[in-house]
mmCIF file of C-alpha atoms and ligand atoms in Angstrom:
data_model
loop_
_atom_site.group_PDB
_atom_site.id
_atom_site.type_symbol
_atom_site.label_atom_id
_atom_site.label_comp_id
_atom_site.label_asym_id
_atom_site.label_seq_id
_atom_site.Cartn_x
_atom_site.Cartn_y
_atom_site.Cartn_z
ATOM 1 C CA MET A 115 -96.470 43.032 36.150
ATOM 2 C CA LYS A 116 -97.329 46.669 36.912
ATOM 3 C CA CYS A 117 -98.566 48.880 34.097
ATOM 4 C CA PRO A 118 -95.895 51.516 33.414
ATOM 5 C CA TYR A 119 -98.591 54.153 32.816
ATOM 6 C CA CYS A 120 -101.083 53.731 35.651
ATOM 7 C CA SER A 121 -99.323 51.186 37.892
ATOM 8 C CA HIS A 122 -102.289 48.847 37.763
ATOM 9 C CA GLU A 123 -101.228 45.302 38.655
ATOM 10 C CA GLU A 124 -103.307 43.337 36.170
ATOM 11 C CA SER A 125 -102.570 43.054 32.491
ATOM 12 C CA LYS A 126 -103.405 40.575 29.817
ATOM 13 C CA VAL A 127 -100.849 38.998 27.531
ATOM 14 C CA LEU A 128 -101.533 39.648 23.847
ATOM 15 C CA ASP A 129 -98.517 37.894 22.434
ATOM 16 C CA SER A 130 -95.500 35.905 23.693
ATOM 17 C CA ARG A 131 -92.476 34.930 21.746
ATOM 18 C CA PRO A 132 -88.973 33.735 22.554
ATOM 19 C CA VAL A 133 -86.139 36.165 21.901
ATOM 20 C CA ASP A 134 -83.058 35.052 19.903
ATOM 21 C CA ASP A 135 -81.452 32.259 21.962
ATOM 22 C CA SER A 136 -84.775 31.355 23.641
ATOM 23 C CA ALA A 137 -83.304 32.394 26.982
ATOM 24 C CA SER A 138 -85.845 35.196 27.253
ATOM 25 C CA ILE A 139 -89.441 35.758 26.324
ATOM 26 C CA ARG A 140 -90.927 38.959 24.944
ATOM 27 C CA ARG A 141 -94.501 39.603 26.000
ATOM 28 C CA ARG A 142 -96.848 42.192 24.584
ATOM 29 C CA ARG A 143 -99.296 43.158 27.309
ATOM 30 C CA GLU A 144 -102.370 45.311 27.687
ATOM 31 C CA CYS A 145 -103.277 46.980 30.963
ATOM 32 C CA GLU A 146 -106.706 45.864 32.159
ATOM 33 C CA LYS A 147 -107.415 49.282 33.635
ATOM 34 C CA CYS A 148 -106.129 51.905 31.181
ATOM 35 C CA SER A 149 -105.877 49.554 28.153
ATOM 36 C CA ARG A 150 -102.499 50.904 27.180
ATOM 37 C CA ARG A 151 -100.023 48.466 25.758
ATOM 38 C CA PHE A 152 -96.477 47.737 26.859
ATOM 39 C CA THR A 153 -93.801 45.105 26.321
ATOM 40 C CA THR A 154 -92.021 43.046 28.917
ATOM 41 C CA TYR A 155 -88.970 40.850 28.614
ATOM 42 C CA GLU A 156 -88.683 37.913 30.939
ATOM 43 C CA ARG A 157 -85.401 36.193 31.358
ATOM 44 C CA MET A 158 -85.484 32.510 32.314
ATOM 45 C CA ASP A 159 -84.410 32.295 35.884
ATOM 46 C CA HIS A 160 -82.051 29.367 36.100
ATOM 47 C CA ALA A 161 -80.479 28.417 39.377
ATOM 48 C CA PRO A 162 -76.840 29.512 39.302
ATOM 49 C CA VAL A 163 -74.493 26.868 37.977
ATOM 50 C CA MET A 164 -71.186 26.464 39.756
ATOM 51 C CA VAL A 165 -68.055 25.372 37.980
ATOM 52 C CA VAL A 166 -65.926 22.873 39.884
ATOM 53 C CA LYS A 167 -62.287 23.559 39.165
ATOM 54 C CA ARG A 168 -59.474 21.052 39.054
ATOM 55 C CA ASP A 169 -58.419 21.841 42.611
ATOM 56 C CA GLY A 170 -61.998 21.419 43.825
ATOM 57 C CA ARG A 171 -62.711 25.126 44.204
ATOM 58 C CA ARG A 172 -66.014 26.378 42.858
ATOM 59 C CA GLU A 173 -66.793 29.556 40.995
ATOM 60 C CA PRO A 174 -69.926 30.815 39.236
ATOM 61 C CA PHE A 175 -70.365 29.829 35.606
ATOM 62 C CA LEU A 176 -69.436 32.848 33.513
ATOM 63 C CA ARG A 177 -69.836 32.924 29.758
ATOM 64 C CA ASP A 178 -67.085 35.545 29.473
ATOM 65 C CA LYS A 179 -64.551 33.028 30.738
ATOM 66 C CA ILE A 180 -65.445 30.618 27.949
ATOM 67 C CA LEU A 181 -65.308 33.403 25.403
ATOM 68 C CA GLN A 182 -61.834 34.421 26.590
ATOM 69 C CA GLY A 183 -60.580 30.871 26.106
ATOM 70 C CA LEU A 184 -62.103 30.772 22.622
ATOM 71 C CA VAL A 185 -60.655 34.136 21.616
ATOM 72 C CA ARG A 186 -57.206 32.908 22.690
ATOM 73 C CA ALA A 187 -57.601 29.660 20.732
ATOM 74 C CA ALA A 188 -58.927 31.394 17.614
ATOM 75 C CA GLY A 189 -56.251 34.101 17.534
ATOM 76 C CA LYS A 190 -55.297 35.052 13.948
ATOM 77 C CA ARG A 191 -57.700 32.458 12.547
ATOM 78 C CA PRO A 192 -60.475 33.263 10.040
ATOM 79 C CA VAL A 193 -63.091 32.984 12.759
ATOM 80 C CA SER A 194 -65.448 35.817 13.567
ATOM 81 C CA MET A 195 -66.389 37.059 17.012
ATOM 82 C CA ASP A 196 -70.002 36.226 16.118
ATOM 83 C CA GLU A 197 -69.124 32.587 15.558
ATOM 84 C CA LEU A 198 -67.330 32.412 18.885
ATOM 85 C CA GLU A 199 -70.246 34.120 20.641
ATOM 86 C CA ARG A 200 -72.580 31.592 19.081
ATOM 87 C CA ILE A 201 -70.512 28.714 20.495
ATOM 88 C CA VAL A 202 -70.580 30.323 23.937
ATOM 89 C CA THR A 203 -74.367 30.721 23.726
ATOM 90 C CA GLU A 204 -74.749 27.084 22.669
ATOM 91 C CA VAL A 205 -72.488 25.855 25.457
ATOM 92 C CA GLU A 206 -74.271 28.038 28.008
ATOM 93 C CA ARG A 207 -77.616 26.632 26.887
ATOM 94 C CA GLU A 208 -76.304 23.060 27.117
ATOM 95 C CA VAL A 209 -74.898 23.697 30.587
ATOM 96 C CA LEU A 210 -78.192 25.178 31.815
ATOM 97 C CA ASN A 211 -80.249 22.451 30.148
ATOM 98 C CA ARG A 212 -78.418 19.772 32.114
ATOM 99 C CA GLY A 213 -80.468 20.981 35.043
ATOM 100 C CA GLU A 214 -77.585 20.394 37.438
ATOM 101 C CA HIS A 215 -76.056 22.925 39.768
ATOM 102 C CA GLU A 216 -72.477 21.914 39.162
ATOM 103 C CA ILE A 217 -70.298 21.173 36.175
ATOM 104 C CA ASN A 218 -66.558 20.639 36.081
ATOM 105 C CA THR A 219 -64.114 22.453 33.835
ATOM 106 C CA GLN A 220 -63.415 19.222 31.962
ATOM 107 C CA GLN A 221 -67.064 18.826 30.981
ATOM 108 C CA ILE A 222 -67.238 22.445 29.837
ATOM 109 C CA GLY A 223 -64.062 21.946 27.816
ATOM 110 C CA ALA A 224 -65.618 18.910 26.111
ATOM 111 C CA LEU A 225 -68.767 20.864 25.212
ATOM 112 C CA VAL A 226 -66.718 23.716 23.761
ATOM 113 C CA MET A 227 -64.535 21.332 21.781
ATOM 114 C CA ASP A 228 -67.576 19.628 20.270
ATOM 115 C CA HIS A 229 -68.564 22.936 18.672
ATOM 116 C CA LEU A 230 -65.079 24.212 17.914
ATOM 117 C CA ARG A 231 -64.219 21.019 16.039
ATOM 118 C CA HIS A 232 -66.709 21.954 13.325
ATOM 119 C CA LEU A 233 -65.570 25.556 13.127
ATOM 120 C CA ASP A 234 -61.801 25.629 12.818
ATOM 121 C CA ASP A 235 -59.192 22.857 13.062
ATOM 122 C CA VAL A 236 -56.374 25.035 14.337
ATOM 123 C CA ALA A 237 -58.503 26.745 16.971
ATOM 124 C CA TYR A 238 -59.760 23.327 17.999
ATOM 125 C CA VAL A 239 -56.278 21.900 18.448
ATOM 126 C CA ARG A 240 -55.132 24.981 20.349
ATOM 127 C CA PHE A 241 -58.119 24.821 22.658
ATOM 128 C CA ALA A 242 -57.709 21.074 23.130
ATOM 129 C CA SER A 243 -54.039 21.398 23.991
ATOM 130 C CA GLU A 244 -54.869 23.994 26.624
ATOM 131 C CA HIS A 245 -57.200 21.409 28.118
ATOM 132 C CA ARG A 246 -54.684 18.627 27.583
ATOM 133 C CA ARG A 247 -54.164 18.065 31.262
ATOM 134 C CA PHE A 248 -57.788 17.129 31.789
ATOM 135 C CA ARG A 249 -57.961 15.143 28.596
ATOM 136 C CA ASP A 250 -54.869 13.160 29.528
ATOM 137 C CA LEU A 251 -56.344 12.307 32.883
ATOM 138 C CA ASP A 252 -59.518 11.259 31.106
ATOM 139 C CA THR A 253 -57.603 9.136 28.628
ATOM 140 C CA LEU A 254 -55.603 7.608 31.455
ATOM 141 C CA VAL A 255 -58.742 6.579 33.341
ATOM 142 C CA GLU A 256 -60.272 5.244 30.128
ATOM 143 C CA GLU A 257 -57.105 3.350 29.203
ATOM 144 C CA ALA A 258 -56.850 1.894 32.691
ATOM 145 C CA GLY A 259 -60.410 0.651 32.348
ATOM 146 C CA ILE A 260 -59.694 -0.960 28.974
ATOM 147 C CA VAL A 261 -56.492 -2.633 30.232
ATOM 148 C CA LYS A 262 -58.302 -3.944 33.301
ATOM 149 C CA GLU A 263 -61.141 -5.319 31.181
ATOM 150 C CA ARG A 264 -58.712 -6.921 28.716
ATOM 151 C CA ARG A 265 -56.809 -8.556 31.562
ATOM 152 C CA ARG A 266 -60.052 -9.871 33.013
ATOM 153 C CA GLN A 267 -61.017 -11.362 29.653
ATOM 154 C CA GLU A 268 -57.554 -12.897 29.186
ATOM 155 C CA GLU A 269 -57.696 -14.463 32.604
ATOM 156 C CA ALA A 270 -61.162 -15.833 31.958
ATOM 157 C CA LEU A 271 -59.951 -17.200 28.637
ATOM 158 C CA ARG A 272 -56.820 -18.718 30.199
ATOM 159 C CA ALA A 273 -58.983 -20.426 32.790
ATOM 160 C CA GLN A 274 -61.077 -21.930 30.010
ATOM 161 C CA VAL A 275 -58.337 -22.900 27.580
ATOM 162 C CA PRO A 276 -56.934 -25.935 29.501
ATOM 163 C CA LEU A 277 -60.434 -27.334 29.893
ATOM 164 C CA ILE A 278 -61.113 -27.037 26.172
ATOM 165 C CA THR A 279 -57.684 -28.471 25.290
ATOM 166 C CA VAL A 280 -58.050 -31.388 27.683
ATOM 167 C CA ASP A 281 -61.513 -32.004 26.380
ATOM 168 C CA ALA A 282 -60.346 -31.881 22.777
ATOM 169 C CA ASN A 283 -57.383 -34.157 23.527
ATOM 170 C CA THR A 284 -59.569 -36.683 25.265
ATOM 171 C CA LYS A 285 -61.879 -36.745 22.328
ATOM 172 C CA GLN A 286 -58.997 -37.077 19.891
ATOM 173 C CA THR A 287 -57.294 -39.888 21.812
ATOM 174 C CA LYS A 288 -60.476 -41.857 21.957
HETATM 175 ZN ZN1 ZN B 576 -102.582 51.011 32.967
#
């Protein structure tokens, strides 16, 4: 980090602290040559996260896109821009903290809904219905899994029942 006054390369850090959402760090530094002080801001350098869309196309993760969806959902509701921004910041942090390079739109939708649910019912329902297509597919897959499991259990039970009945009958007839 070059000193802004004398361009010397070495400086010592006097103080470091995270800024607001912890995505950046503010450092107070002192030049080791001229001893003048200056402040630097370092933004965490995350690898870019790509969003996998329904049709398989990928696009960079953009917080503005999430905000647009939220603004649409919260239209005419008693929800402030600050509250929506806060959700976007939270979601962005969660997406980056996953440490993965890709996330699909369905997963982002679920993260947003988790926060929106606590903020405003109407906005939540509006947002959820816009993501209905993904949710339905999700539900379908989940349902299919449950039905399959139930059928497996029923079949296993059916296979056992005659044995138990026969056994019980034999015991009773004796
Ligand atoms: Zn200096």
